[in-house]
């Protein structure tokens, strides 16, 4: 659009004339196929020379090249955005691929473990039962020593088999109101004898009245038992176990399991809940994996950390009523 002395073959908005405060100027569009990019407005304010047809054609040529450059820049930026999105999708696919491979591996191991555990369970139960029966029927101290040793090893194998079955088995929590203090006390009672033998003191600290949570009683008992057992096994020469229940906030309860054992090495903390990871000479390394899964199924969280004073602290957070 060329305006000369305020007149043009095309309608010119009065606002544009007022903005430029010039009566002679040229408006050239910037565009790409199917898209308007803007306009170039040129006047003769500086030179005062007439705007000739040659100048208009030169400006149109410049506008065409500028439109092309702007469109190329827009396409380049759009391509960069798509490349970033593609990289993000690629990363996600890589992560999902690793997860799928890991899931397939665990599925195969779990299937094999279930078959193996099923074949071993009955003979081990028979061996353990026979050893206990013989221990009750003999007074020979030498025989008793070996029979008690056999019984202890059978218990370890039975515990390992139970862990394998629990790991493979997928159970949805059946929640009901459960008194937390009572459930923790029941879990501790299983190890009163072991703690006495190993000279381990224990304390259970809960608020009064104790909280009542919606839990699967059996699964949460299983989680507590694993945590207590881990603490006891970490203190063969004695120590102390403290379990503290405190409100985390208005909608959550925090349960702390703290022992005075050697603690978990910093390098192993992140691996502690991985399936089959263990630093013990016995066991499957699935105890904390099961605990984490049970807590997660209750919409809770599990954090494991090394205490500054020595030992391990396991922090469970569960939703309140």
mmCIF file of C-alpha atoms in Angstrom:
data_model
loop_
_atom_site.group_PDB
_atom_site.id
_atom_site.type_symbol
_atom_site.label_atom_id
_atom_site.label_comp_id
_atom_site.label_asym_id
_atom_site.label_seq_id
_atom_site.Cartn_x
_atom_site.Cartn_y
_atom_site.Cartn_z
ATOM 1 C CA UNK A 1 0.000 0.000 0.000
ATOM 2 C CA UNK A 2 1.519 3.331 -1.072
ATOM 3 C CA UNK A 3 0.223 6.521 0.487
ATOM 4 C CA UNK A 4 1.046 9.858 -1.188
ATOM 5 C CA UNK A 5 -0.051 13.071 0.452
ATOM 6 C CA UNK A 6 -2.453 11.119 2.677
ATOM 7 C CA UNK A 7 -4.181 9.424 -0.263
ATOM 8 C CA UNK A 8 -4.076 5.813 -1.439
ATOM 9 C CA UNK A 9 -5.892 3.438 -3.771
ATOM 10 C CA UNK A 10 -6.554 1.315 -0.654
ATOM 11 C CA UNK A 11 -8.321 2.355 2.554
ATOM 12 C CA UNK A 12 -5.809 3.533 5.170
ATOM 13 C CA UNK A 13 -6.850 3.514 8.859
ATOM 14 C CA UNK A 14 -6.791 7.027 10.330
ATOM 15 C CA UNK A 15 -4.992 5.593 13.406
ATOM 16 C CA UNK A 16 -2.012 4.708 11.181
ATOM 17 C CA UNK A 17 -1.823 8.226 9.765
ATOM 18 C CA UNK A 18 -1.994 9.636 13.280
ATOM 19 C CA UNK A 19 0.695 7.257 14.542
ATOM 20 C CA UNK A 20 3.211 8.016 11.765
ATOM 21 C CA UNK A 21 2.333 11.707 11.417
ATOM 22 C CA UNK A 22 3.431 11.417 7.799
ATOM 23 C CA UNK A 23 1.347 11.837 4.666
ATOM 24 C CA UNK A 24 3.596 9.777 2.360
ATOM 25 C CA UNK A 25 4.742 6.238 3.210
ATOM 26 C CA UNK A 26 4.679 2.650 2.005
ATOM 27 C CA UNK A 27 3.293 -0.429 3.795
ATOM 28 C CA UNK A 28 4.665 -3.786 2.567
ATOM 29 C CA UNK A 29 3.379 -7.091 4.021
ATOM 30 C CA UNK A 30 5.570 -9.839 5.464
ATOM 31 C CA UNK A 31 4.001 -13.214 4.788
ATOM 32 C CA UNK A 32 4.598 -16.867 4.091
ATOM 33 C CA UNK A 33 2.189 -19.288 2.408
ATOM 34 C CA UNK A 34 -0.973 -19.349 4.496
ATOM 35 C CA UNK A 35 0.468 -17.160 7.259
ATOM 36 C CA UNK A 36 0.699 -13.408 7.857
ATOM 37 C CA UNK A 37 3.940 -12.442 9.612
ATOM 38 C CA UNK A 38 3.697 -8.651 9.862
ATOM 39 C CA UNK A 39 4.360 -5.482 7.854
ATOM 40 C CA UNK A 40 7.222 -3.100 7.010
ATOM 41 C CA UNK A 41 6.357 0.596 7.020
ATOM 42 C CA UNK A 42 8.785 3.004 5.298
ATOM 43 C CA UNK A 43 8.517 6.786 4.950
ATOM 44 C CA UNK A 44 10.690 9.662 3.676
ATOM 45 C CA UNK A 45 10.937 11.532 6.985
ATOM 46 C CA UNK A 46 14.776 11.647 6.941
ATOM 47 C CA UNK A 47 15.493 12.338 3.250
ATOM 48 C CA UNK A 48 12.303 14.057 2.195
ATOM 49 C CA UNK A 49 12.814 12.492 -1.247
ATOM 50 C CA UNK A 50 9.799 11.200 -3.201
ATOM 51 C CA UNK A 51 9.029 7.494 -2.783
ATOM 52 C CA UNK A 52 9.509 6.150 -6.305
ATOM 53 C CA UNK A 53 8.280 2.920 -7.880
ATOM 54 C CA UNK A 54 11.881 1.645 -7.861
ATOM 55 C CA UNK A 55 12.127 2.144 -4.090
ATOM 56 C CA UNK A 56 8.790 0.384 -3.612
ATOM 57 C CA UNK A 57 9.956 -2.613 -5.695
ATOM 58 C CA UNK A 58 13.237 -2.755 -3.740
ATOM 59 C CA UNK A 59 11.270 -2.700 -0.487
ATOM 60 C CA UNK A 60 8.977 -5.468 -1.757
ATOM 61 C CA UNK A 61 12.040 -7.555 -2.664
ATOM 62 C CA UNK A 62 13.531 -6.959 0.795
ATOM 63 C CA UNK A 63 10.191 -7.848 2.443
ATOM 64 C CA UNK A 64 10.068 -11.086 0.444
ATOM 65 C CA UNK A 65 13.567 -12.076 1.621
ATOM 66 C CA UNK A 66 12.759 -11.014 5.194
ATOM 67 C CA UNK A 67 9.557 -13.096 5.135
ATOM 68 C CA UNK A 68 11.552 -16.089 3.941
ATOM 69 C CA UNK A 69 14.155 -15.607 6.699
ATOM 70 C CA UNK A 70 11.464 -15.220 9.391
ATOM 71 C CA UNK A 71 9.669 -18.348 8.168
ATOM 72 C CA UNK A 72 12.937 -20.323 8.142
ATOM 73 C CA UNK A 73 13.647 -19.139 11.688
ATOM 74 C CA UNK A 74 10.131 -20.134 12.790
ATOM 75 C CA UNK A 75 10.502 -23.559 11.190
ATOM 76 C CA UNK A 76 13.942 -23.998 12.782
ATOM 77 C CA UNK A 77 12.563 -23.149 16.239
ATOM 78 C CA UNK A 78 9.613 -25.509 15.686
ATOM 79 C CA UNK A 79 12.065 -28.226 14.616
ATOM 80 C CA UNK A 80 14.147 -27.635 17.764
ATOM 81 C CA UNK A 81 11.001 -28.013 19.896
ATOM 82 C CA UNK A 82 10.161 -31.263 18.113
ATOM 83 C CA UNK A 83 13.726 -32.526 18.582
ATOM 84 C CA UNK A 84 13.487 -31.775 22.325
ATOM 85 C CA UNK A 85 10.153 -33.606 22.492
ATOM 86 C CA UNK A 86 11.633 -36.517 20.529
ATOM 87 C CA UNK A 87 14.606 -36.702 22.899
ATOM 88 C CA UNK A 88 12.242 -36.688 25.898
ATOM 89 C CA UNK A 89 10.156 -39.475 24.334
ATOM 90 C CA UNK A 90 13.349 -41.425 23.539
ATOM 91 C CA UNK A 91 14.532 -41.103 27.147
ATOM 92 C CA UNK A 92 11.144 -42.263 28.399
ATOM 93 C CA UNK A 93 11.198 -45.217 26.003
ATOM 94 C CA UNK A 94 14.694 -46.156 27.205
ATOM 95 C CA UNK A 95 13.534 -45.992 30.822
ATOM 96 C CA UNK A 96 10.405 -48.016 30.054
ATOM 97 C CA UNK A 97 12.498 -50.537 28.120
ATOM 98 C CA UNK A 98 14.761 -50.987 31.133
ATOM 99 C CA UNK A 99 11.711 -51.337 33.379
ATOM 100 C CA UNK A 100 10.169 -53.916 31.041
ATOM 101 C CA UNK A 101 13.410 -55.908 30.895
ATOM 102 C CA UNK A 102 13.709 -55.701 34.683
ATOM 103 C CA UNK A 103 10.054 -56.697 35.157
ATOM 104 C CA UNK A 104 10.496 -59.648 32.792
ATOM 105 C CA UNK A 105 13.641 -60.718 34.631
ATOM 106 C CA UNK A 106 11.928 -60.503 38.025
ATOM 107 C CA UNK A 107 8.909 -62.339 36.640
ATOM 108 C CA UNK A 108 11.107 -65.192 35.393
ATOM 109 C CA UNK A 109 13.052 -65.308 38.655
ATOM 110 C CA UNK A 110 9.826 -65.161 40.634
ATOM 111 C CA UNK A 111 8.283 -68.023 38.650
ATOM 112 C CA UNK A 112 11.404 -70.139 39.093
ATOM 113 C CA UNK A 113 11.601 -69.238 42.796
ATOM 114 C CA UNK A 114 7.963 -70.216 43.346
ATOM 115 C CA UNK A 115 8.521 -73.634 41.763
ATOM 116 C CA UNK A 116 11.727 -74.160 43.714
ATOM 117 C CA UNK A 117 10.155 -73.056 46.998
ATOM 118 C CA UNK A 118 7.188 -75.370 46.457
ATOM 119 C CA UNK A 119 9.475 -78.369 45.933
ATOM 120 C CA UNK A 120 11.667 -77.535 48.931
ATOM 121 C CA UNK A 121 8.974 -76.567 51.439
ATOM 122 C CA UNK A 122 7.584 -80.023 52.257
ATOM 123 C CA UNK A 123 10.964 -81.771 52.805
ATOM 124 C CA UNK A 124 12.227 -78.856 54.917
ATOM 125 C CA UNK A 125 9.062 -78.911 57.033
ATOM 126 C CA UNK A 126 9.552 -82.641 57.619
ATOM 127 C CA UNK A 127 13.228 -82.174 58.540
ATOM 128 C CA UNK A 128 12.412 -79.333 60.928
ATOM 129 C CA UNK A 129 9.572 -81.248 62.555
ATOM 130 C CA UNK A 130 11.750 -84.334 63.013
ATOM 131 C CA UNK A 131 14.604 -82.289 64.517
ATOM 132 C CA UNK A 132 12.248 -80.627 67.016
ATOM 133 C CA UNK A 133 10.705 -83.964 67.967
ATOM 134 C CA UNK A 134 14.112 -85.581 68.541
ATOM 135 C CA UNK A 135 15.261 -82.568 70.577
ATOM 136 C CA UNK A 136 12.303 -83.060 72.943
ATOM 137 C CA UNK A 137 12.977 -86.801 73.321
ATOM 138 C CA UNK A 138 16.722 -86.785 74.085
ATOM 139 C CA UNK A 139 18.712 -85.638 77.097
ATOM 140 C CA UNK A 140 22.083 -86.099 75.406
ATOM 141 C CA UNK A 141 23.628 -82.608 75.385
ATOM 142 C CA UNK A 142 25.856 -83.378 72.398
ATOM 143 C CA UNK A 143 22.862 -84.495 70.354
ATOM 144 C CA UNK A 144 20.819 -81.528 71.584
ATOM 145 C CA UNK A 145 23.506 -79.134 70.378
ATOM 146 C CA UNK A 146 23.386 -80.561 66.854
ATOM 147 C CA UNK A 147 19.593 -80.851 66.812
ATOM 148 C CA UNK A 148 19.178 -77.237 67.955
ATOM 149 C CA UNK A 149 21.666 -76.160 65.281
ATOM 150 C CA UNK A 150 19.660 -78.105 62.700
ATOM 151 C CA UNK A 151 16.410 -76.528 63.916
ATOM 152 C CA UNK A 152 17.901 -73.022 63.711
ATOM 153 C CA UNK A 153 19.088 -73.599 60.131
ATOM 154 C CA UNK A 154 15.701 -75.033 59.144
ATOM 155 C CA UNK A 155 14.028 -71.899 60.547
ATOM 156 C CA UNK A 156 16.292 -69.770 58.329
ATOM 157 C CA UNK A 157 15.353 -71.826 55.270
ATOM 158 C CA UNK A 158 11.649 -71.686 56.171
ATOM 159 C CA UNK A 159 11.908 -67.903 56.533
ATOM 160 C CA UNK A 160 13.603 -67.671 53.136
ATOM 161 C CA UNK A 161 10.864 -69.793 51.551
ATOM 162 C CA UNK A 162 8.197 -67.617 53.141
ATOM 163 C CA UNK A 163 9.917 -64.523 51.720
ATOM 164 C CA UNK A 164 9.965 -66.124 48.273
ATOM 165 C CA UNK A 165 6.262 -66.954 48.399
ATOM 166 C CA UNK A 166 5.377 -63.487 49.664
ATOM 167 C CA UNK A 167 7.507 -61.863 46.965
ATOM 168 C CA UNK A 168 5.870 -63.807 44.130
ATOM 169 C CA UNK A 169 2.340 -63.579 45.527
ATOM 170 C CA UNK A 170 0.412 -60.377 44.754
ATOM 171 C CA UNK A 171 -2.137 -59.592 47.452
ATOM 172 C CA UNK A 172 -4.446 -56.582 47.560
ATOM 173 C CA UNK A 173 -4.705 -55.158 51.096
ATOM 174 C CA UNK A 174 -7.969 -55.868 52.910
ATOM 175 C CA UNK A 175 -8.091 -52.872 55.218
ATOM 176 C CA UNK A 176 -9.862 -52.655 58.544
ATOM 177 C CA UNK A 177 -9.470 -50.465 61.658
ATOM 178 C CA UNK A 178 -6.358 -51.705 63.496
ATOM 179 C CA UNK A 179 -4.927 -50.498 66.819
ATOM 180 C CA UNK A 180 -1.310 -49.743 65.952
ATOM 181 C CA UNK A 181 0.116 -50.323 69.444
ATOM 182 C CA UNK A 182 -1.472 -53.764 69.680
ATOM 183 C CA UNK A 183 -0.143 -54.791 66.252
ATOM 184 C CA UNK A 184 3.387 -53.590 67.042
ATOM 185 C CA UNK A 185 3.315 -55.383 70.406
ATOM 186 C CA UNK A 186 2.243 -58.638 68.734
ATOM 187 C CA UNK A 187 5.067 -58.293 66.211
ATOM 188 C CA UNK A 188 7.615 -57.641 68.980
ATOM 189 C CA UNK A 189 6.403 -60.602 71.055
ATOM 190 C CA UNK A 190 7.618 -63.019 68.382
ATOM 191 C CA UNK A 191 11.186 -61.930 69.148
ATOM 192 C CA UNK A 192 11.137 -61.561 72.944
ATOM 193 C CA UNK A 193 13.111 -64.797 73.331
ATOM 194 C CA UNK A 194 15.656 -63.902 70.614
ATOM 195 C CA UNK A 195 16.178 -60.412 72.052
ATOM 196 C CA UNK A 196 16.720 -61.836 75.525
ATOM 197 C CA UNK A 197 19.309 -64.328 74.224
ATOM 198 C CA UNK A 198 21.186 -61.598 72.324
ATOM 199 C CA UNK A 199 20.982 -59.094 75.178
ATOM 200 C CA UNK A 200 18.888 -56.637 73.147
ATOM 201 C CA UNK A 201 16.695 -54.177 75.009
ATOM 202 C CA UNK A 202 13.575 -52.796 73.360
ATOM 203 C CA UNK A 203 11.181 -49.888 73.828
ATOM 204 C CA UNK A 204 7.835 -49.190 72.210
ATOM 205 C CA UNK A 205 6.757 -45.551 72.465
ATOM 206 C CA UNK A 206 3.264 -44.624 71.295
ATOM 207 C CA UNK A 207 0.934 -41.728 72.129
ATOM 208 C CA UNK A 208 -2.059 -42.254 74.380
ATOM 209 C CA UNK A 209 -4.548 -43.265 73.192
ATOM 210 C CA UNK A 210 -2.718 -45.166 70.494
ATOM 211 C CA UNK A 211 -3.712 -44.405 66.894
ATOM 212 C CA UNK A 212 -6.133 -46.639 65.025
ATOM 213 C CA UNK A 213 -5.382 -46.935 61.296
ATOM 214 C CA UNK A 214 -7.059 -48.661 58.373
ATOM 215 C CA UNK A 215 -4.601 -51.446 57.560
ATOM 216 C CA UNK A 216 -4.408 -54.979 56.300
ATOM 217 C CA UNK A 217 -3.565 -56.571 59.648
ATOM 218 C CA UNK A 218 -1.732 -59.572 58.185
ATOM 219 C CA UNK A 219 0.355 -57.624 55.655
ATOM 220 C CA UNK A 220 1.333 -54.857 58.063
ATOM 221 C CA UNK A 221 2.250 -57.445 60.715
ATOM 222 C CA UNK A 222 4.479 -59.031 58.077
ATOM 223 C CA UNK A 223 6.148 -55.657 57.375
ATOM 224 C CA UNK A 224 6.742 -54.960 61.084
ATOM 225 C CA UNK A 225 8.163 -58.451 61.617
ATOM 226 C CA UNK A 226 10.660 -57.956 58.778
ATOM 227 C CA UNK A 227 11.850 -54.633 60.190
ATOM 228 C CA UNK A 228 12.179 -56.004 63.735
ATOM 229 C CA UNK A 229 13.986 -59.102 62.487
ATOM 230 C CA UNK A 230 16.421 -56.994 60.444
ATOM 231 C CA UNK A 231 17.268 -54.932 63.522
ATOM 232 C CA UNK A 232 17.811 -58.005 65.700
ATOM 233 C CA UNK A 233 19.996 -59.696 63.076
ATOM 234 C CA UNK A 234 22.085 -56.505 62.895
ATOM 235 C CA UNK A 235 22.874 -56.718 66.656
ATOM 236 C CA UNK A 236 24.239 -60.236 67.361
ATOM 237 C CA UNK A 237 26.362 -58.863 70.220
ATOM 238 C CA UNK A 238 23.506 -56.955 71.846
ATOM 239 C CA UNK A 239 22.132 -53.452 71.578
ATOM 240 C CA UNK A 240 18.805 -51.683 71.686
ATOM 241 C CA UNK A 241 15.738 -51.430 69.481
ATOM 242 C CA UNK A 242 13.386 -48.478 69.783
ATOM 243 C CA UNK A 243 10.052 -48.184 67.988
ATOM 244 C CA UNK A 244 8.431 -44.752 68.154
ATOM 245 C CA UNK A 245 4.989 -43.783 66.874
ATOM 246 C CA UNK A 246 4.345 -40.067 66.368
ATOM 247 C CA UNK A 247 1.835 -37.996 64.393
ATOM 248 C CA UNK A 248 3.585 -36.746 61.238
ATOM 249 C CA UNK A 249 0.834 -34.214 60.599
ATOM 250 C CA UNK A 250 -2.944 -34.120 60.893
ATOM 251 C CA UNK A 251 -3.377 -36.787 58.225
ATOM 252 C CA UNK A 252 -0.385 -39.103 58.715
ATOM 253 C CA UNK A 253 1.359 -41.267 61.312
ATOM 254 C CA UNK A 254 5.114 -41.815 61.429
ATOM 255 C CA UNK A 255 6.662 -45.021 62.810
ATOM 256 C CA UNK A 256 10.407 -45.089 63.506
ATOM 257 C CA UNK A 257 12.381 -48.330 63.887
ATOM 258 C CA UNK A 258 15.835 -47.488 65.300
ATOM 259 C CA UNK A 259 18.597 -49.942 66.214
ATOM 260 C CA UNK A 260 22.181 -49.614 67.451
ATOM 261 C CA UNK A 261 23.729 -52.059 64.997
ATOM 262 C CA UNK A 262 26.560 -51.210 62.577
ATOM 263 C CA UNK A 263 24.149 -49.467 60.210
ATOM 264 C CA UNK A 264 23.876 -49.641 56.438
ATOM 265 C CA UNK A 265 26.794 -48.362 54.377
ATOM 266 C CA UNK A 266 25.982 -45.112 52.582
ATOM 267 C CA UNK A 267 26.653 -46.781 49.225
ATOM 268 C CA UNK A 268 24.058 -49.479 50.002
ATOM 269 C CA UNK A 269 21.183 -47.324 51.292
ATOM 270 C CA UNK A 270 19.760 -46.713 47.813
ATOM 271 C CA UNK A 271 19.983 -50.470 47.078
ATOM 272 C CA UNK A 272 18.514 -51.658 50.385
ATOM 273 C CA UNK A 273 14.965 -52.113 49.039
ATOM 274 C CA UNK A 274 16.027 -53.641 45.698
ATOM 275 C CA UNK A 275 14.939 -57.264 45.203
ATOM 276 C CA UNK A 276 17.633 -59.854 46.008
ATOM 277 C CA UNK A 277 20.090 -57.257 47.373
ATOM 278 C CA UNK A 278 21.617 -58.334 50.671
ATOM 279 C CA UNK A 279 24.909 -58.032 52.534
ATOM 280 C CA UNK A 280 24.060 -60.954 54.833
ATOM 281 C CA UNK A 281 25.493 -64.433 54.500
ATOM 282 C CA UNK A 282 21.943 -65.831 54.538
ATOM 283 C CA UNK A 283 18.504 -64.736 53.368
ATOM 284 C CA UNK A 284 17.101 -63.691 49.997
ATOM 285 C CA UNK A 285 17.408 -59.916 50.210
ATOM 286 C CA UNK A 286 13.661 -59.543 49.686
ATOM 287 C CA UNK A 287 12.582 -58.513 53.187
ATOM 288 C CA UNK A 288 12.834 -54.753 52.680
ATOM 289 C CA UNK A 289 11.452 -55.109 49.147
ATOM 290 C CA UNK A 290 8.333 -56.697 50.634
ATOM 291 C CA UNK A 291 8.124 -54.031 53.340
ATOM 292 C CA UNK A 292 8.345 -51.276 50.731
ATOM 293 C CA UNK A 293 5.647 -52.921 48.611
ATOM 294 C CA UNK A 294 3.305 -53.378 51.588
ATOM 295 C CA UNK A 295 3.773 -49.768 52.722
ATOM 296 C CA UNK A 296 3.239 -48.509 49.167
ATOM 297 C CA UNK A 297 0.041 -50.584 48.886
ATOM 298 C CA UNK A 298 -1.160 -48.698 51.979
ATOM 299 C CA UNK A 299 -0.404 -45.332 50.282
ATOM 300 C CA UNK A 300 2.525 -44.829 52.640
ATOM 301 C CA UNK A 301 6.273 -44.348 52.278
ATOM 302 C CA UNK A 302 9.449 -45.997 53.565
ATOM 303 C CA UNK A 303 12.753 -44.178 54.106
ATOM 304 C CA UNK A 304 15.925 -45.916 55.322
ATOM 305 C CA UNK A 305 18.831 -43.918 56.692
ATOM 306 C CA UNK A 306 22.015 -44.332 58.674
ATOM 307 C CA UNK A 307 21.910 -42.830 62.169
ATOM 308 C CA UNK A 308 24.677 -40.375 63.047
ATOM 309 C CA UNK A 309 25.184 -42.118 66.390
ATOM 310 C CA UNK A 310 25.377 -45.517 64.663
ATOM 311 C CA UNK A 311 22.745 -47.991 63.586
ATOM 312 C CA UNK A 312 19.861 -47.837 61.155
ATOM 313 C CA UNK A 313 16.643 -45.858 61.168
ATOM 314 C CA UNK A 314 13.618 -46.974 59.130
ATOM 315 C CA UNK A 315 10.904 -44.341 58.814
ATOM 316 C CA UNK A 316 7.413 -45.494 57.875
ATOM 317 C CA UNK A 317 4.741 -42.950 57.090
ATOM 318 C CA UNK A 318 1.151 -44.151 56.873
ATOM 319 C CA UNK A 319 -2.060 -42.232 56.215
ATOM 320 C CA UNK A 320 -4.168 -41.613 59.319
ATOM 321 C CA UNK A 321 -7.866 -42.237 59.694
#
